[in-house]
């Protein structure tokens, strides 16, 4: 997949021209999330593992009015890009976010692709590519907690492949992510087994 970024004859489009991009909901002190069962769930950086899995058990909720949060509602196929976290990068949201009345916090840029031009899985692969990550981090602002300005994300150029090729690249990337998760889970099971053997459990 590295060679795809080296193809110069493919159309290059600014991300803002082929996707809707907005920053998530800003949580003010008087609207801080709680652990209440009801209300909207608000995704924050701490809710994601390094490989993009959501820890739903600990996602906080807020009783902020729906009229204030509806614009930041997330759905299947949305891409979240962590504005203040070089650790996380871009994450693809699956269908489970819709059943949980979930909004994105201002920790993220919420990106919704134009389905006629851009495949979300392909965008996730592109945004997480080491070359693009290095480019974006080079444009970061701030010292204590560096962040990627919205203008940088909007002006980012994307090689627009035919949709079938985008789907192919995206599918391969999602399989690679799944493989890494399975390998991590297997390693954890091995550690548990060794610990149980050591302590005679």
Backbone as ProteinMPNN parsed JSONL, in Angstrom:
{"seq_chain_A": "XXXXXXXXXXXXXXXXXXXXXXXXXXXXXXXXXXXXXXXXXXXXXXXXXXXXXXXXXXXXXXXXXXXXXXXXXXXXXXXXXXXXXXXXXXXXXXXXXXXXXXXXXXXXXXXXXXXXXXXXXXXXXXXXXXXXXXXXXXXXXXXXXXXXXXXXXXXXXXXXXXXXXXXXXXXXXXXXXXXXXXXXXXXXXXXXXXXXXXXXX", "coords_chain_A": {"N_chain_A": [[0.818, -1.213, 0.0], [2.114, 1.119, 0.376], [3.024, 2.115, -2.071], [0.859, 3.401, -3.178], [0.768, 6.015, -2.263], [2.738, 7.107, -3.731], [1.912, 7.475, -6.252], [1.456, 9.733, -8.768], [-0.311, 10.478, -10.714], [-2.904, 10.28, -9.945], [-5.979, 11.84, -9.038], [-5.859, 14.598, -6.836], [-7.393, 15.736, -3.962], [-8.567, 18.268, -1.728], [-9.287, 17.509, 1.638], [-11.465, 18.804, 2.82], [-13.094, 19.258, 0.656], [-14.239, 16.871, 0.0], [-15.4, 15.771, 2.166], [-17.307, 16.282, 5.171], [-16.245, 18.236, 7.816], [-15.868, 18.776, 11.224], [-15.254, 20.123, 14.478], [-15.618, 18.363, 17.571], [-17.996, 18.396, 20.336], [-17.638, 20.892, 22.779], [-16.851, 20.431, 26.063], [-17.996, 22.069, 28.751], [-17.262, 23.302, 32.081], [-19.574, 23.267, 33.665], [-21.011, 21.358, 32.431], [-19.908, 18.924, 32.586], [-19.144, 15.491, 31.89], [-20.852, 12.726, 33.453], [-21.314, 9.747, 35.441], [-23.804, 8.778, 35.113], [-26.518, 6.678, 34.034], [-28.385, 7.426, 32.122], [-28.881, 9.77, 29.388], [-26.734, 11.467, 26.989], [-23.954, 9.802, 25.581], [-20.554, 10.754, 25.601], [-17.789, 10.765, 23.689], [-14.421, 10.623, 24.61], [-10.826, 11.112, 24.603], [-9.738, 9.324, 26.456], [-11.386, 7.163, 26.329], [-10.644, 5.417, 24.388], [-8.677, 2.67, 23.311], [-5.221, 2.069, 22.376], [-5.391, 0.95, 19.855], [-7.776, 1.834, 18.874], [-10.16, 0.773, 19.877], [-13.267, 1.117, 21.599], [-13.903, 1.683, 24.984], [-16.659, 0.966, 26.236], [-17.776, 0.602, 28.724], [-16.808, 2.528, 30.429], [-17.366, 4.94, 29.257], [-18.426, 8.215, 29.636], [-21.476, 10.001, 30.472], [-23.709, 12.746, 29.679], [-26.054, 15.218, 30.736], [-26.659, 17.241, 29.058], [-28.653, 19.302, 26.947], [-30.423, 17.826, 24.212], [-30.655, 19.351, 21.921], [-28.34, 20.817, 21.914], [-26.38, 18.935, 21.538], [-26.953, 17.387, 19.328], [-25.826, 18.076, 16.857], [-23.345, 17.007, 16.969], [-23.583, 14.353, 16.918], [-22.649, 10.993, 16.345], [-22.261, 8.464, 13.831], [-22.399, 5.219, 12.218], [-19.601, 4.616, 10.184], [-18.546, 7.141, 10.365], [-15.556, 9.062, 10.828], [-13.264, 9.603, 13.353], [-10.829, 11.913, 14.189], [-8.128, 12.32, 16.237], [-7.456, 15.291, 17.656], [-5.63, 16.112, 19.527], [-3.852, 14.075, 20.132], [-1.153, 12.249, 19.438], [-0.95, 9.585, 19.807], [-3.357, 8.205, 19.165], [-4.583, 8.951, 16.609], [-6.518, 8.398, 13.667], [-9.813, 7.018, 13.759], [-12.196, 4.577, 12.875], [-15.69, 4.542, 13.162], [-18.083, 2.171, 14.267], [-21.266, 0.412, 13.908], [-22.268, 0.243, 16.491], [-22.156, 2.674, 17.799], [-24.404, 4.134, 17.164], [-26.565, 3.003, 18.468], [-26.206, 3.845, 20.994], [-26.588, 6.527, 21.452], [-24.558, 8.674, 20.943], [-22.098, 11.228, 21.127], [-19.377, 13.17, 19.784], [-16.603, 14.498, 21.49], [-14.761, 17.617, 21.865], [-12.187, 16.777, 21.689], [-11.795, 15.6, 19.328], [-11.785, 15.726, 15.695], [-14.626, 15.437, 13.818], [-15.304, 13.57, 11.056], [-17.094, 13.188, 8.144], [-17.509, 11.327, 5.393], [-17.993, 12.069, 1.889], [-19.947, 9.856, 0.275], [-19.796, 9.288, -2.423], [-17.297, 9.879, -3.201], [-15.325, 9.26, -1.324], [-14.128, 6.673, 0.695], [-14.655, 5.633, 4.0], [-12.97, 3.75, 5.398], [-10.7, 3.775, 3.842], [-9.897, 6.426, 4.194], [-9.222, 6.383, 6.915], [-7.01, 4.644, 6.839], [-5.294, 6.272, 5.314], [-4.978, 8.628, 6.883], [-3.699, 7.542, 9.066], [-1.334, 6.68, 8.061], [2.181, 6.427, 8.299], [3.711, 8.465, 6.995], [1.864, 10.518, 6.568], [1.023, 10.979, 9.178], [3.394, 11.981, 10.262], [3.614, 14.3, 8.758], [1.333, 15.745, 9.592], [1.847, 16.002, 12.34], [4.044, 17.626, 12.192], [2.854, 20.002, 11.633], [1.619, 20.661, 13.946], [0.409, 22.657, 16.714], [1.178, 24.494, 19.712], [2.686, 23.717, 22.915], [2.619, 22.473, 25.528], [0.393, 20.734, 25.246], [0.255, 19.628, 22.323], [-1.642, 20.287, 19.36], [-3.57, 19.545, 16.41], [-4.376, 21.932, 14.099], [-7.619, 22.897, 12.843], [-7.62, 23.966, 10.271], [-5.435, 22.752, 9.079], [-6.204, 20.078, 8.842], [-8.393, 20.408, 7.136], [-7.195, 21.341, 4.791], [-5.664, 19.251, 4.006], [-4.419, 17.163, 1.484], [-5.821, 14.521, -0.422], [-5.209, 11.502, -2.105], [-7.383, 10.599, -4.537], [-8.533, 7.671, -5.215], [-10.177, 5.319, -7.468], [-13.392, 4.199, -6.291], [-13.664, 1.411, -5.826], [-11.019, 0.594, -5.521], [-10.308, 2.108, -3.323], [-11.943, 0.868, -1.399], [-10.757, -1.635, -1.347], [-8.137, -1.106, -0.375], [-8.856, -0.008, 2.116], [-10.173, -2.201, 3.295], [-8.079, -4.064, 3.561], [-6.507, -2.676, 5.395], [-8.22, -2.59, 7.638], [-8.34, -5.307, 8.191], [-5.692, -5.711, 8.941], [-5.638, -4.199, 11.285], [-7.438, -5.677, 12.818], [-5.996, -8.049, 12.999], [-3.817, -7.223, 14.566], [-5.155, -6.67, 16.962], [-6.126, -9.198, 17.665], [-3.706, -10.543, 17.99], [-2.663, -9.15, 20.168], [-4.576, -9.808, 22.083], [-4.174, -12.574, 22.222], [-1.546, -12.658, 23.21], [-2.02, -11.58, 25.732], [-3.596, -13.59, 26.855], [-1.717, -15.651, 26.931], [0.04, -14.586, 28.827], [-1.636, -14.625, 31.073], [-1.984, -17.359, 31.326], [0.632, -18.207, 31.896], [1.005, -16.906, 34.318], [-0.963, -18.146, 35.878], [0.041, -20.73, 35.894], [2.433, -20.341, 37.243], [1.609, -19.558, 39.809], [0.174, -21.715, 40.537], [-2.563, -21.885, 40.05]], "CA_chain_A": [[0.0, 0.0, 0.0], [3.018, 2.269, 0.374], [3.172, 2.645, -3.424], [-0.287, 4.235, -3.534], [1.093, 7.408, -1.965], [3.759, 7.563, -4.659], [1.305, 7.648, -7.565], [1.243, 11.17, -8.953], [-1.312, 10.733, -11.744], [-4.231, 10.2, -9.34], [-6.532, 13.127, -8.63], [-5.628, 15.007, -5.456], [-8.462, 16.616, -3.507], [-8.519, 18.674, -0.329], [-10.24, 16.735, 2.416], [-12.671, 19.6, 3.047], [-13.931, 19.235, -0.545], [-14.845, 15.556, -0.193], [-15.905, 15.317, 3.461], [-17.726, 17.299, 6.137], [-15.315, 18.188, 8.95], [-16.147, 19.726, 12.301], [-14.729, 19.728, 15.781], [-16.658, 17.855, 18.447], [-18.64, 19.243, 21.335], [-16.756, 21.364, 23.851], [-17.417, 20.166, 27.378], [-17.728, 23.124, 29.719], [-17.18, 22.806, 33.459], [-20.899, 23.02, 34.223], [-21.651, 20.288, 31.674], [-18.95, 17.822, 32.582], [-19.789, 14.175, 31.878], [-21.022, 12.014, 34.711], [-21.423, 8.299, 35.274], [-25.225, 8.418, 35.086], [-26.85, 5.752, 32.951], [-29.164, 8.106, 31.09], [-28.239, 10.903, 28.747], [-25.863, 11.238, 25.847], [-22.561, 9.424, 25.801], [-19.624, 11.68, 24.963], [-16.502, 10.097, 23.502], [-13.22, 11.382, 24.904], [-9.607, 10.363, 24.281], [-9.503, 8.257, 27.431], [-12.298, 6.052, 26.067], [-10.109, 4.61, 23.297], [-7.395, 1.987, 23.444], [-4.261, 2.507, 21.363], [-5.776, 0.456, 18.529], [-9.046, 2.416, 18.457], [-11.323, 0.136, 20.479], [-13.943, 1.957, 22.581], [-14.23, 1.062, 26.268], [-18.004, 1.487, 26.479], [-18.125, 0.511, 30.143], [-16.388, 3.728, 31.141], [-17.725, 6.175, 28.55], [-19.271, 9.039, 30.492], [-22.677, 10.586, 29.882], [-24.011, 14.118, 30.067], [-27.474, 15.562, 30.61], [-26.77, 18.407, 28.181], [-29.841, 19.234, 26.088], [-30.199, 17.186, 22.922], [-30.516, 20.388, 20.896], [-26.947, 21.263, 21.908], [-25.471, 17.846, 21.197], [-27.35, 16.655, 18.12], [-24.928, 18.399, 15.743], [-22.097, 16.253, 17.143], [-23.967, 12.94, 16.932], [-21.825, 10.182, 15.46], [-22.942, 7.293, 13.288], [-21.533, 4.236, 11.57], [-18.877, 5.126, 9.03], [-17.861, 8.394, 10.679], [-14.152, 8.947, 11.212], [-12.801, 10.55, 14.365], [-9.387, 12.163, 14.191], [-7.758, 12.892, 17.529], [-6.766, 16.554, 17.427], [-4.6, 16.351, 20.554], [-3.252, 12.815, 20.559], [-0.361, 11.515, 18.448], [-1.097, 8.158, 20.09], [-4.553, 7.563, 18.613], [-4.771, 9.166, 15.178], [-7.87, 8.309, 13.117], [-10.555, 5.821, 14.154], [-13.464, 4.351, 12.178], [-16.763, 4.174, 14.083], [-18.945, 1.111, 13.787], [-22.7, 0.609, 14.102], [-22.661, 0.273, 17.902], [-22.252, 4.043, 18.322], [-25.736, 4.672, 16.904], [-27.498, 2.479, 19.455], [-25.832, 4.351, 22.316], [-26.782, 7.987, 21.488], [-23.183, 9.077, 21.223], [-21.554, 12.431, 20.508], [-17.922, 13.312, 19.856], [-16.144, 15.676, 22.22], [-13.841, 18.482, 21.117], [-10.894, 16.114, 21.532], [-11.755, 15.012, 17.996], [-12.467, 16.234, 14.511], [-15.599, 14.485, 13.285], [-15.198, 13.609, 9.6], [-18.124, 12.382, 7.474], [-17.084, 11.288, 3.991], [-18.922, 12.048, 0.77], [-19.873, 8.449, -0.146], [-19.538, 9.168, -3.851], [-15.908, 10.214, -3.494], [-14.335, 8.858, -0.321], [-14.484, 5.523, 1.539], [-14.119, 5.906, 5.346], [-11.857, 2.868, 5.751], [-9.535, 4.274, 3.107], [-9.473, 7.662, 4.849], [-8.549, 5.998, 8.161], [-5.681, 4.168, 6.469], [-4.484, 7.392, 4.842], [-4.653, 9.516, 8.001], [-2.802, 6.839, 9.987], [-0.095, 6.314, 7.389], [3.296, 7.11, 8.984], [4.132, 9.693, 6.323], [0.859, 11.551, 6.816], [1.094, 11.301, 10.604], [4.554, 12.849, 10.456], [3.285, 15.595, 8.152], [0.37, 16.432, 10.451], [2.517, 16.354, 13.589], [4.92, 18.754, 11.9], [2.027, 21.207, 11.597], [0.964, 20.836, 15.241], [0.612, 23.905, 17.435], [1.162, 24.34, 21.162], [3.857, 23.054, 23.496], [2.213, 21.583, 26.619], [-0.471, 19.706, 24.67], [0.176, 19.977, 20.905], [-2.876, 19.915, 18.675], [-3.61, 19.751, 14.964], [-5.399, 22.939, 13.788], [-8.66, 22.485, 11.898], [-7.248, 24.371, 8.914], [-4.485, 21.769, 8.559], [-6.998, 18.919, 8.43], [-9.233, 20.77, 5.988], [-6.374, 21.532, 3.591], [-4.919, 18.033, 3.699], [-4.769, 16.611, 0.174], [-6.06, 13.084, -0.423], [-5.235, 10.887, -3.425], [-8.718, 10.022, -4.706], [-8.556, 6.481, -6.048], [-11.527, 4.796, -7.737], [-13.987, 3.714, -5.049], [-13.393, -0.004, -5.581], [-9.649, 0.49, -5.014], [-10.351, 2.621, -1.954], [-12.513, -0.183, -0.548], [-9.763, -2.699, -1.234], [-7.1, -0.628, 0.549], [-9.461, 0.116, 3.438], [-10.447, -3.535, 3.838], [-6.802, -4.625, 3.974], [-6.08, -1.987, 6.608], [-9.058, -3.046, 8.739], [-7.89, -6.658, 8.527], [-4.432, -5.577, 9.674], [-5.992, -3.741, 12.633], [-8.018, -6.821, 13.524], [-4.91, -8.987, 13.29], [-3.058, -6.708, 15.704], [-5.965, -6.832, 18.166], [-6.138, -10.615, 18.011], [-2.372, -10.889, 18.485], [-2.544, -8.588, 21.516], [-5.412, -10.621, 22.954], [-3.504, -13.856, 22.409], [-0.41, -12.431, 24.105], [-2.562, -11.396, 27.079], [-3.996, -14.915, 27.334], [-0.491, -16.37, 27.262], [0.532, -14.05, 30.099], [-2.515, -15.139, 32.129], [-1.694, -18.786, 31.487], [1.907, -18.338, 32.599], [0.81, -16.48, 35.709], [-1.721, -19.2, 36.561], [0.947, -21.87, 36.095], [3.417, -19.972, 38.258], [1.002, -19.519, 41.128], [-0.52, -22.965, 40.82], [-4.012, -21.718, 39.972]], "C_chain_A": [[0.854, 1.266, 0.0], [3.061, 2.921, -1.008], [2.019, 3.556, -3.81], [0.027, 5.709, -3.316], [2.105, 7.973, -2.948], [3.207, 7.782, -6.066], [0.933, 9.118, -7.752], [0.147, 11.48, -9.966], [-2.739, 10.692, -11.195], [-4.668, 11.593, -8.918], [-6.273, 13.377, -7.148], [-6.712, 16.009, -5.059], [-8.2, 17.034, -2.062], [-9.611, 17.937, 0.429], [-11.545, 17.496, 2.62], [-13.608, 19.601, 1.847], [-14.649, 17.903, -0.738], [-15.348, 14.955, 1.126], [-16.365, 16.524, 4.268], [-16.852, 17.138, 7.374], [-15.75, 19.218, 9.991], [-15.559, 19.208, 13.601], [-15.888, 19.315, 16.663], [-17.104, 18.865, 19.486], [-17.672, 19.611, 22.454], [-17.468, 21.199, 25.184], [-17.018, 21.272, 28.347], [-17.799, 22.557, 31.135], [-18.557, 22.472, 34.025], [-21.657, 21.935, 33.459], [-20.721, 19.079, 31.572], [-19.684, 16.488, 32.585], [-19.86, 13.573, 33.273], [-21.042, 10.522, 34.424], [-22.883, 7.847, 35.257], [-25.533, 7.532, 33.875], [-27.555, 6.453, 31.798], [-28.358, 9.245, 30.485], [-27.379, 10.488, 27.573], [-24.493, 10.76, 26.308], [-21.671, 10.377, 25.015], [-18.252, 11.03, 24.9], [-15.357, 11.065, 23.756], [-12.0, 10.511, 24.617], [-9.42, 9.16, 25.196], [-10.365, 7.03, 27.172], [-11.773, 5.098, 24.998], [-8.806, 3.94, 23.707], [-6.472, 2.472, 22.33], [-4.652, 2.06, 19.959], [-7.184, 0.89, 18.12], [-10.287, 1.747, 18.986], [-11.924, 1.049, 21.547], [-14.26, 1.146, 23.835], [-15.593, 1.606, 26.71], [-18.377, 1.475, 27.963], [-17.847, 1.825, 30.855], [-16.685, 5.028, 30.394], [-18.728, 6.957, 29.39], [-20.468, 9.576, 29.718], [-22.832, 12.025, 30.342], [-25.502, 14.361, 29.893], [-27.673, 16.851, 29.814], [-27.953, 18.229, 27.233], [-29.501, 18.642, 24.722], [-30.0, 18.216, 21.817], [-29.081, 20.899, 20.804], [-26.001, 20.197, 21.369], [-25.746, 17.2, 19.843], [-26.4, 16.9, 16.949], [-23.636, 17.593, 15.809], [-22.354, 14.745, 17.246], [-23.108, 12.176, 15.937], [-22.607, 8.954, 15.005], [-21.935, 6.38, 12.6], [-20.884, 4.83, 10.327], [-18.221, 6.472, 9.255], [-16.414, 8.091, 11.075], [-13.853, 10.015, 12.255], [-11.291, 10.67, 14.261], [-9.037, 12.9, 15.469], [-6.898, 14.132, 17.334], [-5.587, 16.755, 18.371], [-3.914, 15.07, 20.999], [-2.479, 12.157, 19.431], [-0.471, 10.012, 18.633], [-2.214, 7.527, 19.259], [-4.701, 7.735, 17.115], [-6.23, 9.105, 14.766], [-8.501, 6.974, 13.466], [-11.856, 5.77, 13.361], [-14.512, 3.907, 13.191], [-17.67, 3.129, 13.445], [-20.391, 1.352, 14.228], [-23.085, 0.753, 15.571], [-22.776, 1.692, 18.455], [-23.659, 4.596, 18.158], [-26.739, 4.217, 17.952], [-27.275, 3.086, 20.839], [-25.98, 5.872, 22.434], [-25.466, 8.661, 21.882], [-22.806, 10.333, 20.461], [-20.036, 12.416, 20.647], [-17.578, 14.582, 20.629], [-15.161, 16.462, 21.363], [-12.429, 17.933, 21.072], [-10.69, 15.652, 20.089], [-12.27, 15.962, 16.922], [-13.367, 15.112, 14.011], [-15.628, 14.638, 11.766], [-16.221, 12.653, 9.006], [-17.886, 12.459, 5.973], [-18.256, 11.438, 3.027], [-18.865, 10.644, 0.173], [-19.605, 8.251, -1.625], [-18.08, 9.434, -4.202], [-14.891, 9.581, -2.548], [-14.889, 7.746, 0.566], [-13.865, 5.722, 2.923], [-12.927, 5.042, 5.724], [-10.559, 3.296, 5.066], [-8.998, 5.548, 3.769], [-8.725, 7.347, 6.147], [-7.132, 5.503, 7.86], [-4.773, 5.337, 6.099], [-4.044, 8.28, 6.009], [-3.668, 8.868, 8.976], [-1.49, 6.408, 9.343], [1.064, 7.095, 8.027], [3.722, 8.419, 8.322], [3.155, 10.837, 6.591], [0.847, 11.953, 8.283], [2.262, 12.242, 10.887], [4.287, 14.243, 9.903], [2.367, 16.397, 9.062], [1.022, 16.858, 11.764], [3.486, 17.514, 13.397], [4.183, 20.076, 11.862], [1.331, 21.477, 12.926], [1.321, 22.18, 15.864], [0.552, 23.616, 18.937], [2.376, 23.565, 21.631], [3.45, 22.05, 24.576], [1.378, 20.422, 26.086], [-0.676, 20.039, 23.19], [-1.135, 19.502, 20.277], [-2.756, 20.225, 17.186], [-4.705, 20.761, 14.641], [-6.386, 22.436, 12.744], [-8.272, 22.82, 10.467], [-6.29, 23.366, 8.279], [-5.221, 20.533, 8.06], [-7.803, 19.244, 7.181], [-8.424, 20.866, 4.696], [-5.58, 20.289, 3.203], [-5.371, 17.458, 2.358], [-4.81, 15.088, 0.236], [-5.965, 12.569, -1.852], [-6.572, 10.15, -3.597], [-8.655, 8.886, -5.722], [-9.989, 6.153, -6.45], [-12.079, 4.122, -6.486], [-13.685, 2.244, -4.777], [-11.978, -0.212, -5.047], [-9.561, 1.043, -3.594], [-10.873, 1.547, -0.996], [-11.501, -1.297, -0.323], [-8.672, -2.306, -0.237], [-7.646, -0.556, 1.976], [-9.709, -1.225, 4.087], [-9.16, -4.195, 4.323], [-6.327, -3.995, 5.285], [-6.899, -2.438, 7.805], [-8.702, -4.466, 9.161], [-6.586, -6.625, 9.324], [-4.688, -5.121, 11.109], [-6.557, -4.893, 13.453], [-6.947, -7.844, 13.902], [-4.11, -8.528, 14.504], [-3.834, -6.889, 17.009], [-5.984, -8.289, 18.62], [-4.786, -11.045, 18.587], [-2.18, -10.362, 19.906], [-3.369, -9.397, 22.506], [-4.788, -11.968, 23.246], [-2.321, -13.724, 23.363], [-0.878, -12.265, 25.546], [-2.987, -12.734, 27.681], [-2.784, -15.754, 27.718], [0.072, -15.901, 28.597], [-0.299, -14.587, 31.265], [-2.214, -16.614, 32.411], [-0.391, -19.0, 32.245], [1.77, -17.945, 34.074], [0.072, -17.549, 36.506], [-0.825, -20.406, 36.846], [1.948, -21.588, 37.206], [2.844, -20.052, 39.66], [0.171, -20.748, 41.448], [-2.021, -22.865, 40.794], [-4.592, -22.725, 39.002]], "O_chain_A": [[0.374, 2.349, -0.334], [3.127, 4.146, -1.109], [2.179, 4.405, -4.686], [-0.4, 6.559, -4.098], [2.31, 9.186, -2.998], [3.929, 8.218, -6.963], [0.169, 9.672, -6.96], [-0.285, 12.628, -10.069], [-3.683, 11.035, -11.906], [-3.856, 12.418, -8.499], [-6.444, 12.487, -6.315], [-6.92, 17.01, -5.744], [-7.675, 16.253, -1.268], [-10.721, 17.762, -0.073], [-12.62, 16.897, 2.595], [-14.791, 19.91, 1.99], [-15.569, 17.81, -1.55], [-15.68, 13.771, 1.187], [-15.881, 17.639, 4.077], [-16.732, 16.04, 7.918], [-15.97, 20.386, 9.67], [-15.392, 18.003, 13.79], [-16.997, 19.833, 16.537], [-16.658, 20.013, 19.513], [-16.98, 18.753, 23.003], [-18.544, 21.754, 25.405], [-15.851, 21.396, 28.718], [-18.332, 21.469, 31.354], [-18.701, 21.509, 34.779], [-22.801, 21.623, 33.789], [-20.753, 18.324, 30.601], [-20.735, 16.362, 33.213], [-19.044, 13.869, 34.146], [-20.812, 10.094, 33.293], [-23.161, 6.654, 35.376], [-24.886, 7.633, 32.832], [-27.346, 6.111, 30.634], [-27.306, 9.631, 30.994], [-27.307, 9.312, 27.214], [-23.948, 11.25, 27.296], [-22.002, 10.761, 23.893], [-17.627, 10.776, 25.93], [-15.313, 12.165, 23.206], [-12.133, 9.304, 24.413], [-8.99, 8.096, 24.748], [-10.107, 5.965, 27.733], [-12.399, 4.072, 24.73], [-7.951, 4.544, 24.355], [-6.902, 3.206, 21.441], [-4.291, 2.711, 18.978], [-7.731, 0.382, 17.141], [-11.389, 2.116, 18.581], [-11.194, 1.681, 22.31], [-14.819, 0.053, 23.751], [-15.671, 2.58, 27.459], [-19.214, 2.267, 28.397], [-18.568, 2.198, 31.78], [-16.296, 6.104, 30.85], [-19.756, 6.42, 29.803], [-20.476, 9.603, 28.487], [-22.167, 12.466, 31.279], [-26.136, 13.782, 29.011], [-28.731, 17.477, 29.89], [-28.218, 17.119, 26.771], [-28.443, 18.914, 24.153], [-29.25, 17.971, 20.872], [-28.65, 21.36, 19.747], [-24.95, 20.513, 20.812], [-24.873, 16.543, 19.276], [-26.196, 16.004, 16.13], [-22.909, 17.503, 14.819], [-21.468, 13.971, 17.608], [-22.864, 12.644, 14.825], [-23.498, 8.472, 15.705], [-20.768, 6.734, 12.427], [-21.552, 5.472, 9.516], [-17.421, 6.913, 8.43], [-16.1, 7.015, 11.585], [-14.158, 11.191, 12.057], [-10.569, 9.673, 14.246], [-9.579, 13.968, 15.753], [-5.75, 14.037, 16.899], [-4.65, 17.486, 18.051], [-3.44, 14.988, 22.132], [-3.088, 11.559, 18.544], [-0.13, 9.246, 17.732], [-2.04, 6.439, 18.711], [-4.925, 6.752, 16.409], [-7.089, 9.687, 15.427], [-7.837, 5.937, 13.475], [-12.534, 6.784, 13.194], [-14.262, 3.003, 13.988], [-17.982, 3.191, 12.256], [-20.697, 2.372, 14.845], [-24.13, 1.33, 15.873], [-23.429, 1.898, 19.479], [-24.073, 5.451, 18.942], [-27.662, 4.958, 18.292], [-28.071, 2.862, 21.751], [-25.537, 6.449, 23.427], [-25.3, 9.146, 23.001], [-23.153, 10.487, 19.29], [-19.483, 11.738, 21.514], [-18.206, 15.622, 20.432], [-14.78, 16.029, 20.276], [-11.55, 18.556, 20.476], [-9.571, 15.352, 19.674], [-13.066, 16.864, 17.185], [-12.921, 13.983, 13.809], [-15.942, 15.711, 11.252], [-16.226, 11.462, 9.316], [-18.039, 13.515, 5.359], [-19.369, 10.994, 3.31], [-17.836, 10.266, -0.386], [-19.224, 7.157, -2.042], [-17.664, 9.245, -5.345], [-13.733, 9.386, -2.917], [-15.983, 7.865, 1.117], [-12.661, 5.959, 3.018], [-11.967, 5.541, 6.311], [-9.472, 3.194, 5.635], [-7.786, 5.724, 3.89], [-7.709, 7.974, 6.445], [-6.176, 5.887, 8.533], [-3.618, 5.388, 6.521], [-2.872, 8.641, 6.109], [-2.894, 9.563, 9.634], [-0.63, 5.833, 10.01], [0.938, 8.295, 8.269], [4.057, 9.38, 9.014], [3.564, 11.977, 6.812], [0.682, 13.13, 8.605], [2.129, 13.188, 11.663], [4.682, 15.243, 10.501], [2.589, 17.588, 9.281], [0.772, 17.962, 12.248], [3.724, 18.292, 14.32], [4.78, 21.138, 12.034], [0.541, 22.415, 13.031], [2.372, 22.759, 15.59], [-0.043, 22.631, 19.372], [3.015, 22.85, 20.858], [3.888, 20.9, 24.544], [1.624, 19.266, 26.428], [-1.674, 20.666, 22.835], [-1.66, 18.446, 20.629], [-1.949, 21.055, 16.767], [-5.876, 20.472, 14.889], [-6.031, 21.645, 11.87], [-8.557, 22.052, 9.548], [-6.331, 23.153, 7.067], [-4.909, 20.001, 6.994], [-7.879, 18.427, 6.264], [-8.918, 20.51, 3.626], [-4.897, 20.284, 2.178], [-6.568, 17.287, 2.124], [-3.958, 14.451, 0.855], [-6.587, 13.147, -2.743], [-6.851, 9.189, -2.88], [-8.715, 9.112, -6.931], [-10.928, 6.659, -5.835], [-11.324, 3.54, -5.708], [-13.473, 1.862, -3.626], [-11.753, -1.091, -4.216], [-8.828, 0.511, -2.76], [-10.315, 1.342, 0.082], [-11.406, -1.839, 0.778], [-8.325, -3.091, 0.645], [-6.988, -0.984, 2.924], [-9.487, -1.389, 5.287], [-9.149, -4.819, 5.383], [-5.815, -4.682, 6.168], [-6.343, -2.651, 8.882], [-8.754, -4.796, 10.346], [-6.395, -7.404, 10.258], [-4.037, -5.596, 12.04], [-6.211, -5.071, 14.621], [-6.985, -8.428, 14.985], [-3.764, -9.334, 15.367], [-3.25, -7.221, 18.04], [-5.871, -8.578, 19.812], [-4.727, -11.812, 19.548], [-1.603, -11.045, 20.752], [-2.931, -9.647, 23.629], [-4.855, -12.46, 24.372], [-2.116, -14.578, 24.226], [-0.226, -12.743, 26.475], [-2.77, -12.986, 28.866], [-2.816, -16.481, 28.711], [0.528, -16.711, 29.404], [0.241, -14.957, 32.307], [-2.19, -17.056, 33.56], [-0.307, -19.858, 33.123], [2.351, -18.578, 34.955], [0.418, -17.833, 37.653], [-0.922, -21.025, 37.905], [2.274, -22.466, 38.005], [3.492, -20.545, 40.584], [-0.463, -20.821, 42.5], [-2.705, -23.662, 41.436], [-5.805, -22.752, 38.791]]}, "name": "protein", "num_of_chains": 1, "seq": "XXXXXXXXXXXXXXXXXXXXXXXXXXXXXXXXXXXXXXXXXXXXXXXXXXXXXXXXXXXXXXXXXXXXXXXXXXXXXXXXXXXXXXXXXXXXXXXXXXXXXXXXXXXXXXXXXXXXXXXXXXXXXXXXXXXXXXXXXXXXXXXXXXXXXXXXXXXXXXXXXXXXXXXXXXXXXXXXXXXXXXXXXXXXXXXXXXXXXXXXX"}
